[in-house]
Coordinates of C-alpha atoms in Angstrom, one line a residue:
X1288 CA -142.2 61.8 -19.5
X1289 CA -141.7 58.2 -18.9
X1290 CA -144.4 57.0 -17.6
X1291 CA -145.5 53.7 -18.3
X1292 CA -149.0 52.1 -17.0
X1293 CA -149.5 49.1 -15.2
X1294 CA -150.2 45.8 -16.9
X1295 CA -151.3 44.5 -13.0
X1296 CA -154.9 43.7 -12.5
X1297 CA -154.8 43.9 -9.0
X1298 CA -155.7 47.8 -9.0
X1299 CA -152.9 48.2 -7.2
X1300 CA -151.3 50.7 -10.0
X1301 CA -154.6 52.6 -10.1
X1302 CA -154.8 52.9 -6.0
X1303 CA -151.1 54.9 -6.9
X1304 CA -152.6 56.6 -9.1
X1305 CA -155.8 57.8 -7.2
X1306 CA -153.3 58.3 -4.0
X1307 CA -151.1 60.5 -6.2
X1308 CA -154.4 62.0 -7.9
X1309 CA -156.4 62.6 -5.2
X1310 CA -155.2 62.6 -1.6
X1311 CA -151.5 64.3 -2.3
X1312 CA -152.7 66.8 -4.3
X1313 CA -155.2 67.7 -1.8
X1314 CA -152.8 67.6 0.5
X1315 CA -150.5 69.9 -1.1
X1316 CA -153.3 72.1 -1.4
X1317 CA -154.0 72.5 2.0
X1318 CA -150.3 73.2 2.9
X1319 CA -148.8 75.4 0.1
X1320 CA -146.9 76.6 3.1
X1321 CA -144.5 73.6 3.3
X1322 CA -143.5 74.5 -0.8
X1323 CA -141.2 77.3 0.2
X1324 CA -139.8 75.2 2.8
X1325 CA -139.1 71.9 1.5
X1326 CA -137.8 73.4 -1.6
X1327 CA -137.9 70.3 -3.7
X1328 CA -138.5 68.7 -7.1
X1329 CA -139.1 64.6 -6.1
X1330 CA -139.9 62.1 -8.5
X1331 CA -141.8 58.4 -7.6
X1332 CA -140.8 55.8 -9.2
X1333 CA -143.1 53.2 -8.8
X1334 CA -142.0 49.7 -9.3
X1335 CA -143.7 45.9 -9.5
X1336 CA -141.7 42.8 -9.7
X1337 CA -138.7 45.0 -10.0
X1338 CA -139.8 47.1 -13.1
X1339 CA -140.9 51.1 -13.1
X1340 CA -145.0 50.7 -14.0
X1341 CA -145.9 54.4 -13.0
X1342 CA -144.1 57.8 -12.9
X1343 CA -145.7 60.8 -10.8
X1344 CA -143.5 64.1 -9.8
X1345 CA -144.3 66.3 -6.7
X1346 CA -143.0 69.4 -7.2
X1347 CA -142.8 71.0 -3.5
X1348 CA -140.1 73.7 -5.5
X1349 CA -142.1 76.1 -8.1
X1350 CA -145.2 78.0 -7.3
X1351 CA -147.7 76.5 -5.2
X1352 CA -146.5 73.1 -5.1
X1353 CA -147.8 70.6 -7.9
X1354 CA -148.2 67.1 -8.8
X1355 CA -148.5 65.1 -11.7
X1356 CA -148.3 61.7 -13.3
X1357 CA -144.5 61.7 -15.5
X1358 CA -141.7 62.8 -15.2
X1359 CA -140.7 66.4 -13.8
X1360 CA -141.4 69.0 -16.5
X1361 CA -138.6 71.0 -14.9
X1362 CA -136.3 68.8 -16.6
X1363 CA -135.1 66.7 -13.0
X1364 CA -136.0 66.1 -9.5
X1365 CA -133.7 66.5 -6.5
X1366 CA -134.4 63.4 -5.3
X1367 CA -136.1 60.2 -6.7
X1368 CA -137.5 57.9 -4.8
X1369 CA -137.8 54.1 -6.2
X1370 CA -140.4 51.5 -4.6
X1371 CA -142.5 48.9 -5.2
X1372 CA -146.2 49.3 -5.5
X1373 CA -147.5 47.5 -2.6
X1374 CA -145.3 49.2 -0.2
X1375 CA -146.2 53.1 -1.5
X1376 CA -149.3 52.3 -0.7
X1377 CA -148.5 50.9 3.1
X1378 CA -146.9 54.1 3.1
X1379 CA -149.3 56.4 1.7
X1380 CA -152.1 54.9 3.6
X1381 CA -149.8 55.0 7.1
X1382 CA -149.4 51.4 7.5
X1383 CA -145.9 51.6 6.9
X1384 CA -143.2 54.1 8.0
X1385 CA -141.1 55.8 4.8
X1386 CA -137.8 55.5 6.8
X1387 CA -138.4 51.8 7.7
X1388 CA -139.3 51.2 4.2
X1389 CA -135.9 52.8 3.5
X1390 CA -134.4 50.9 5.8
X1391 CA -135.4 47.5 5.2
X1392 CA -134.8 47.9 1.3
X1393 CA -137.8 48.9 0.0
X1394 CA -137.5 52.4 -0.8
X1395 CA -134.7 53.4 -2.9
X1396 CA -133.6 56.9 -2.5
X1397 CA -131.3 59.1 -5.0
X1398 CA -130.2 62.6 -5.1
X1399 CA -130.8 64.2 -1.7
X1400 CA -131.2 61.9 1.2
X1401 CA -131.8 65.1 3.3
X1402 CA -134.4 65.9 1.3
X1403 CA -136.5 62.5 1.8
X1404 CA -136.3 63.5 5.3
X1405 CA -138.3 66.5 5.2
X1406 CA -141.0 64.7 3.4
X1407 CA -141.9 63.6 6.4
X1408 CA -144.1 66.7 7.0
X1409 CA -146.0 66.0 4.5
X1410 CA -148.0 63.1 6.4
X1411 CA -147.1 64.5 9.7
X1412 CA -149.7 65.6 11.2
X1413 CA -152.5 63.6 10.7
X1414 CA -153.3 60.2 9.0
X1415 CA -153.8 59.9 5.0
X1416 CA -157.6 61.5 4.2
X1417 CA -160.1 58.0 2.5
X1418 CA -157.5 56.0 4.2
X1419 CA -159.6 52.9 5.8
X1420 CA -156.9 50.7 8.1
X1421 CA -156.3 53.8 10.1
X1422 CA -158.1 54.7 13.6
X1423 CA -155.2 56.4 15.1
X1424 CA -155.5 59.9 16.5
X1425 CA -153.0 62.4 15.6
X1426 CA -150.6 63.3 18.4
X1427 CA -151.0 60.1 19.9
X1428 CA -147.2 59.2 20.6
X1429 CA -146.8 56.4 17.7
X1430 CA -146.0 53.1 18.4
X1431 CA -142.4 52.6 19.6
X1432 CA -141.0 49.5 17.7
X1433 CA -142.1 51.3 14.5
X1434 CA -140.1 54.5 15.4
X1435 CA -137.2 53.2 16.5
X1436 CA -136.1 52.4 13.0
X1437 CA -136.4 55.9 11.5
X1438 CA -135.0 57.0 15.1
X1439 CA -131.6 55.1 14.6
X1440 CA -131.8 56.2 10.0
X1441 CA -132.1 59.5 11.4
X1442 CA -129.2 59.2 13.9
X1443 CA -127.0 57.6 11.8
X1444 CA -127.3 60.3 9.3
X1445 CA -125.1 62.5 11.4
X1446 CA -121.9 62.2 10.8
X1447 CA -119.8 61.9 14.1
X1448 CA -116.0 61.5 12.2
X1449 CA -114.8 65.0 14.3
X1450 CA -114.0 66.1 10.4
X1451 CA -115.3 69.5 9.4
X1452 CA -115.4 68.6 5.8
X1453 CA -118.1 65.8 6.8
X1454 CA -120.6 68.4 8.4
X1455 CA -119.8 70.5 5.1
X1456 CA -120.6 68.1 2.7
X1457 CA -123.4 66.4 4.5
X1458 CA -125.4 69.8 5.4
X1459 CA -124.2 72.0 2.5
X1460 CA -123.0 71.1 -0.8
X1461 CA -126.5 69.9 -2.1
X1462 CA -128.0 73.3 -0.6
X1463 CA -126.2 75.2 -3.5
X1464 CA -128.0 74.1 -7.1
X1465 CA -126.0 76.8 -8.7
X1466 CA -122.9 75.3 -8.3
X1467 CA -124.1 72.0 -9.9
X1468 CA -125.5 73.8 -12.7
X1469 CA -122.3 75.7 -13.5
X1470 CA -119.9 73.3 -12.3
X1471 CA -120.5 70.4 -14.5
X1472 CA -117.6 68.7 -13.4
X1473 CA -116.4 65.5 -10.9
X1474 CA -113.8 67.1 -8.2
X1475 CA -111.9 64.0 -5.6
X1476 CA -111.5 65.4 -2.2
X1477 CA -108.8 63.4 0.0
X1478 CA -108.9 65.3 3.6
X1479 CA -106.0 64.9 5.6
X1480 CA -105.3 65.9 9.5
X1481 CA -101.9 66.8 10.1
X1482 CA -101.1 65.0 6.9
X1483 CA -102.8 61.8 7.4
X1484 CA -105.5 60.6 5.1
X1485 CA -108.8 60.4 6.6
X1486 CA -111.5 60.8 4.5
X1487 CA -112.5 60.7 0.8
X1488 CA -115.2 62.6 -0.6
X1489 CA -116.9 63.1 -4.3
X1490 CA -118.4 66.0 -5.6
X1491 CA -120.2 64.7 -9.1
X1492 CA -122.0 67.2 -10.9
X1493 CA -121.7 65.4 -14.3
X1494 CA -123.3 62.1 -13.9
X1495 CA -126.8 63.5 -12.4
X1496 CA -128.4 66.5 -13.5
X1497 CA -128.8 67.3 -9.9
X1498 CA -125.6 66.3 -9.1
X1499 CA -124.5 63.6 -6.3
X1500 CA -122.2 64.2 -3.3
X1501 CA -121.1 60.9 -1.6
X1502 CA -118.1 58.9 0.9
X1503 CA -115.6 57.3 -1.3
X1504 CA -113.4 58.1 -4.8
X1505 CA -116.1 58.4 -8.0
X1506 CA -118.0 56.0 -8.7
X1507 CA -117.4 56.3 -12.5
X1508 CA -114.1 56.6 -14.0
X1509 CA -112.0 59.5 -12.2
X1510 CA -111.9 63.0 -11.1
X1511 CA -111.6 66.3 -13.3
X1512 CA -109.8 67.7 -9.9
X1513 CA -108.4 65.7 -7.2
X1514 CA -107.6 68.1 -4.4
X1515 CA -105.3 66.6 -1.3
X1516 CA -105.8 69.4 1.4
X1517 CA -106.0 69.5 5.6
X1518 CA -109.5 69.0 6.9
X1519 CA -109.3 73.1 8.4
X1520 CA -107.7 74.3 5.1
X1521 CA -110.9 72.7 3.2
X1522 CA -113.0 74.7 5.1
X1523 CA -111.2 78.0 4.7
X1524 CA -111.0 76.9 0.7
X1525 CA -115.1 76.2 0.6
X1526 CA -115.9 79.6 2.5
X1527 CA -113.6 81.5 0.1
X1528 CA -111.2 82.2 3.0
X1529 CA -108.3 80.7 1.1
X1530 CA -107.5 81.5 -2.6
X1531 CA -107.1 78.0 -4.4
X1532 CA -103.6 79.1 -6.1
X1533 CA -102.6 80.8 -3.5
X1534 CA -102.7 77.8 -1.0
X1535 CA -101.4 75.9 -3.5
X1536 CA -98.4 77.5 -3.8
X1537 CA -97.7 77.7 0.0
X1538 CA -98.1 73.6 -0.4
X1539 CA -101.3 73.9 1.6
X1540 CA -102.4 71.6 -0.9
X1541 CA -101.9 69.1 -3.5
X1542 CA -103.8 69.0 -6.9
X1543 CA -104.3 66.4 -9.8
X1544 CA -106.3 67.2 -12.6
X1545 CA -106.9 71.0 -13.8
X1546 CA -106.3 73.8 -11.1
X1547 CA -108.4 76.0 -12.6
X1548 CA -111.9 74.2 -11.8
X1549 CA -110.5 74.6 -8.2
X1550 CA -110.5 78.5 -8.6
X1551 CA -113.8 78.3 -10.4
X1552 CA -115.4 76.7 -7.4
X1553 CA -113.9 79.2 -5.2
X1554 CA -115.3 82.3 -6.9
X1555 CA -118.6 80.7 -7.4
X1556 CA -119.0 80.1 -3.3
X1557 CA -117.8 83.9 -3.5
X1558 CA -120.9 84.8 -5.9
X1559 CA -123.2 83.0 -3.4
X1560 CA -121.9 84.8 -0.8
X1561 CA -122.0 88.1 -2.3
X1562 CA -125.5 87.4 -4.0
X1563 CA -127.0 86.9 0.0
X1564 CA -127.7 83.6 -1.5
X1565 CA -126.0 81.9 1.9
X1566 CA -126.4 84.6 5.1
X1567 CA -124.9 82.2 7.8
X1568 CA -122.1 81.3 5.7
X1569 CA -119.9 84.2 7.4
X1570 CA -121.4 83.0 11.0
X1571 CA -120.8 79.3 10.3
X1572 CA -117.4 79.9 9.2
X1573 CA -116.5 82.2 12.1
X1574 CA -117.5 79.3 14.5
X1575 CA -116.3 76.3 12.6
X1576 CA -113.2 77.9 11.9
X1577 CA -112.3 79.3 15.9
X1578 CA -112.8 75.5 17.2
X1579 CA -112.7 71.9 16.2
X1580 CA -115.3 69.5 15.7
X1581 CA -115.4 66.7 18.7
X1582 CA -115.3 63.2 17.3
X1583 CA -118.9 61.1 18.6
X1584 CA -120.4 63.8 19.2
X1585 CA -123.7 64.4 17.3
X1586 CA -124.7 67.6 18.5
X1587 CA -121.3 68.8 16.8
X1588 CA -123.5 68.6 13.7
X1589 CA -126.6 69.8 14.9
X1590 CA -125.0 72.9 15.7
X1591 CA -124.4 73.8 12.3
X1592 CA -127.5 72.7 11.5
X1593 CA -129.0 75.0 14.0
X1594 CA -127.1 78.1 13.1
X1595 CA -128.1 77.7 9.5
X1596 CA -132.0 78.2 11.1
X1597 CA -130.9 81.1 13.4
X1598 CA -130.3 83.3 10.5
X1599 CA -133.6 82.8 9.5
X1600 CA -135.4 83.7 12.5
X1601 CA -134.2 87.4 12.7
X1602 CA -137.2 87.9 15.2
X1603 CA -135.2 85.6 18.4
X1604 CA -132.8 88.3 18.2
X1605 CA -135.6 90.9 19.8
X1606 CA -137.2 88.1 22.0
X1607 CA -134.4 86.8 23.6
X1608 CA -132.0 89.2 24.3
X1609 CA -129.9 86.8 26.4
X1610 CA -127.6 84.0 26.3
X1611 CA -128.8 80.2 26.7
X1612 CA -126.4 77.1 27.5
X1613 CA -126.8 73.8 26.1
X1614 CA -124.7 71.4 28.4
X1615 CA -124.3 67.8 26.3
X1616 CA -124.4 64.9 27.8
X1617 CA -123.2 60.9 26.6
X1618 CA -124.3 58.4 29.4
X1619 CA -125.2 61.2 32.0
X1620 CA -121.9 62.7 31.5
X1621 CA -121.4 66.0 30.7
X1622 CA -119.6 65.9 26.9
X1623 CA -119.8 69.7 25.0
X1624 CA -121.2 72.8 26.5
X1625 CA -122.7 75.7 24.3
X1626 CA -123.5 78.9 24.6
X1627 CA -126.2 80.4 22.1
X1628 CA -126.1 84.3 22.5
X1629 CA -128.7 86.5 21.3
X1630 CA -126.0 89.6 22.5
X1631 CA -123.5 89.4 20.4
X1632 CA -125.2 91.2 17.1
X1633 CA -127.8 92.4 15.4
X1634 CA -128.7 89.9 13.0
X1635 CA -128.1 86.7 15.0
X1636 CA -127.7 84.3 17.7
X1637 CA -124.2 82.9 18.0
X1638 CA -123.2 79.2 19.1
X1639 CA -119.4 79.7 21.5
X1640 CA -118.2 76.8 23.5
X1641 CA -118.8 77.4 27.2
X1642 CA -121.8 78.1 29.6
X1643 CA -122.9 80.9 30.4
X1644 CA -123.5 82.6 33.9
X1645 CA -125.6 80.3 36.1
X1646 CA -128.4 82.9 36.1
X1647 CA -129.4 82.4 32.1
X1648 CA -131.2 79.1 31.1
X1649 CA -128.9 76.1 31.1
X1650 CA -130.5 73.1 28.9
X1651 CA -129.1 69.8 30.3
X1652 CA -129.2 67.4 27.0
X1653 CA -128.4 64.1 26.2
X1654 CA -126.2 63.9 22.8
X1655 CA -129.0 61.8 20.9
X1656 CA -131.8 63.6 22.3
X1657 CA -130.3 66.7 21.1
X1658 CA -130.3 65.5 17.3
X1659 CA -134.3 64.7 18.0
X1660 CA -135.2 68.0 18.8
X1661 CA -133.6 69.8 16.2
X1662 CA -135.5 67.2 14.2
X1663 CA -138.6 68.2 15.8
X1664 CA -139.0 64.5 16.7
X1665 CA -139.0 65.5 20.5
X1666 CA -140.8 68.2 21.9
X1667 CA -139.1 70.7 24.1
X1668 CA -141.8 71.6 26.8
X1669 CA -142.5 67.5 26.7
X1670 CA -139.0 66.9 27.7
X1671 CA -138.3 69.4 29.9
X1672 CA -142.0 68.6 31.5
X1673 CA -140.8 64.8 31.8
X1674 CA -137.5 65.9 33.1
X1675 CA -135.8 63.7 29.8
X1676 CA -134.7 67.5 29.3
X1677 CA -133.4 69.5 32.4
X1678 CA -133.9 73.5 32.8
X1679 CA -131.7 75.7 35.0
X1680 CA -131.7 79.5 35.4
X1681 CA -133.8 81.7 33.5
X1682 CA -137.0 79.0 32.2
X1683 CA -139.3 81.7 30.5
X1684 CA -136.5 81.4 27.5
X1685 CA -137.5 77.8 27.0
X1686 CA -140.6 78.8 25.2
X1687 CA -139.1 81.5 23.2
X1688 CA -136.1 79.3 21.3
X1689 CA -138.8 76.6 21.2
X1690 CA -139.0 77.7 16.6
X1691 CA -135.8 76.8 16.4
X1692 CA -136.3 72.9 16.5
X1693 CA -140.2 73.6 14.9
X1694 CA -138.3 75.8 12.1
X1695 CA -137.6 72.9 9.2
X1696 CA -134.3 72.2 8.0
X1697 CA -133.8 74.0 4.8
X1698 CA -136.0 77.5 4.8
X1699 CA -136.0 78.7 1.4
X1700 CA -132.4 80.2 1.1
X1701 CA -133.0 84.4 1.1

């Protein structure tokens, strides 16, 4: 790997070393669980005065979970995550918070920004073990100022543009590795609506080994495949519900570069699909396609997010054989109402527009609020206990849907 040591004599380097060492990979130990769930390779870059002094790679991906000082052995991480020396340690030992770190400057994140997210769970639950600054209790609510920080990173991750390819590329392109690995190649997507440019996105899978999806043309040099196409007809393309060729025939849209990587994409989201590799794809397609996204609306988003989970909790089908409303609300106004039913089919709950009957459970929910919970940074009962959440109808479901918002993001894909 490329690991260098510290020339520092503060001991600094070495407290990494022993956090990495000894308190992570006990850690890990003691919750192999999260492995399958967080699904990632990251790699620390640990920096003083501006240059890397110490590698270490925890590998929350193969087997039980690992870590190591270096580089990964797997060849790359999914994300990387850059900071200096004094702060990893504030953050390891709980005296800082990762996403204010993040935010202020001092954490440097690469590769999946998601995927920083979940490492959060890691040093959920209770304060860093031989940590010495710390006498706070777990589950004691944490001191505001601190949160509100990662509160406002993690709402401004959402994106709130109304534009299905933004919930696409934000919640799915850097779920599918295989496509990266197969697709070495930079594609430009301009999205229009009704023929008017409102977006650009990049799809790199050249520059990074684990590829980078971002806002805006490439960073370097220009696109393999620049694809021109309506924000609806993008969707339809990336769910294989519109042959490449064929919609570019009909003028649905307009290609630079070589037509064929366009195809290639397409059959390789059809591979996924046939290989099981994505089950909610056919569920999220049905419901993105039948309605369209509301502009500043978060929980437009969240949606996704949550049907994504739904397909993974086969068991709600059996336990809540009902329907449940979500009624959003922006400054105590009433903004999107959802319906999540349990009725519909076998497999799955299904998100519709609407409310349901009076009688079912109706979930009032404040737009922001909404994005905390399926972050699992507010607690259900708590809310709805506190009245921050209110419960109409049918409240024995409440309890029941309650693994949805516990369930993390990305369960390992089936």
């Amino acid at each position: 790997g490329n690991d260098g040591q510290s020339g520092g004599g503060d001991g600094q380097s070495s407290r990494i070393d022993k956090i990495f060492g000894g308190w992570l990979s006990v850690r890990i130990n003691d919750h192999k669980e999260l492995v399958p769930i967080i699904k990632t390779v990251y790699q620390w870059n640990i920096t003083k005065s501006g240059k890397i002094i110490t590698v270490w790679t925890l590998d929350l991906k193969n087997g039980g979970g690992a870590v190591y000082k270096g580089s990964p052995n797997t060849g790359k991480a999914d994300c990387t995550l850059t900071i200096d020396e004094e702060s990893a340690v504030n953050v390891f030992e709980g005296r800082e918070d990762a996403m204010k770190a993040f935010m202020g400057g001092k954490l440097k994140i690469a590769g999946n920004i998601m995927a920083a997210q979940k490492l959060q769970q890691l040093w959920s639950e209770e304060a860093p073990r031989g940590s010495v600054s710390l006498d706070k209790q777990p589950n004691v609510s944490p001191n505001q100022s601190s949160n509100n920080l990662e509160d406002s990173a993690l709402l401004e991750s959402v994106p709130v543009s109304g534009l299905k390819c933004d919930i696409v590329f934000t919640n799915r392109m850097h779920e599918e590795p295989d496509i990266v690995r197969k697709l070495r190649v930079v594609f430009q997507f301009n999205i229009t609506i009704d023929g008017k440019h409102r977006t650009t996105w990049t799809c790199d899978n050249k520059s990074k080994p684990e590829g980078d999806v971002y806002i805006g043309p490439p960073k370097g040099g220009k696109a393999d495949c620049t694809v021109t196409v309506e924000d609806d007809d993008f969707l339809k393309l990336m769910v294989g519900k519109l042959n490449p060729q064929r919609a570019f025939m009909m003028g649905k849209l307009k290609i630079k570069g070589n037509i064929m990587l366009l195809q290639k994409l397409n059959s390789l989201w059809l591979d996924l699909q046939k290989a099981g590799k994505a089950p909610e794809l056919p569920f999220l397609t049905d419901m993105m396609l039948k309605t369209s996204v509301i502009p500043g609306l978060k929980s437009e988003s969240m949606i996704v997010e949550l049907v994504q989970r739904l397909v993974r909790l086969p068991q709600l089908y059996t336990q809540v054989p009902t329907l449940i409303g979500f009624d959003i609300t922006k400054d105590n106004k009433s903004v999107s109402k959802w319906t999540l039913d349990f009725t519909k089919n076998k497999l799955t709950g299904v998100f519709e527009r609407g409310l349901p009957d009076k009688k079912h459970c109706i979930l009032t929910i404040d737009d922001d609020d909404f994005v905390r919970l399926t972050f699992n940074r507010i607690q259900l009962q708590n809310c709805i206990s506190s009245g921050r959440i209110k419960i109409d109808g049918d409240k024995s479901v409440a309890q029941k849907i309650n693994i949805l918002f516990t369930t993390p993001t990305a369960k390992s894909k089936l």
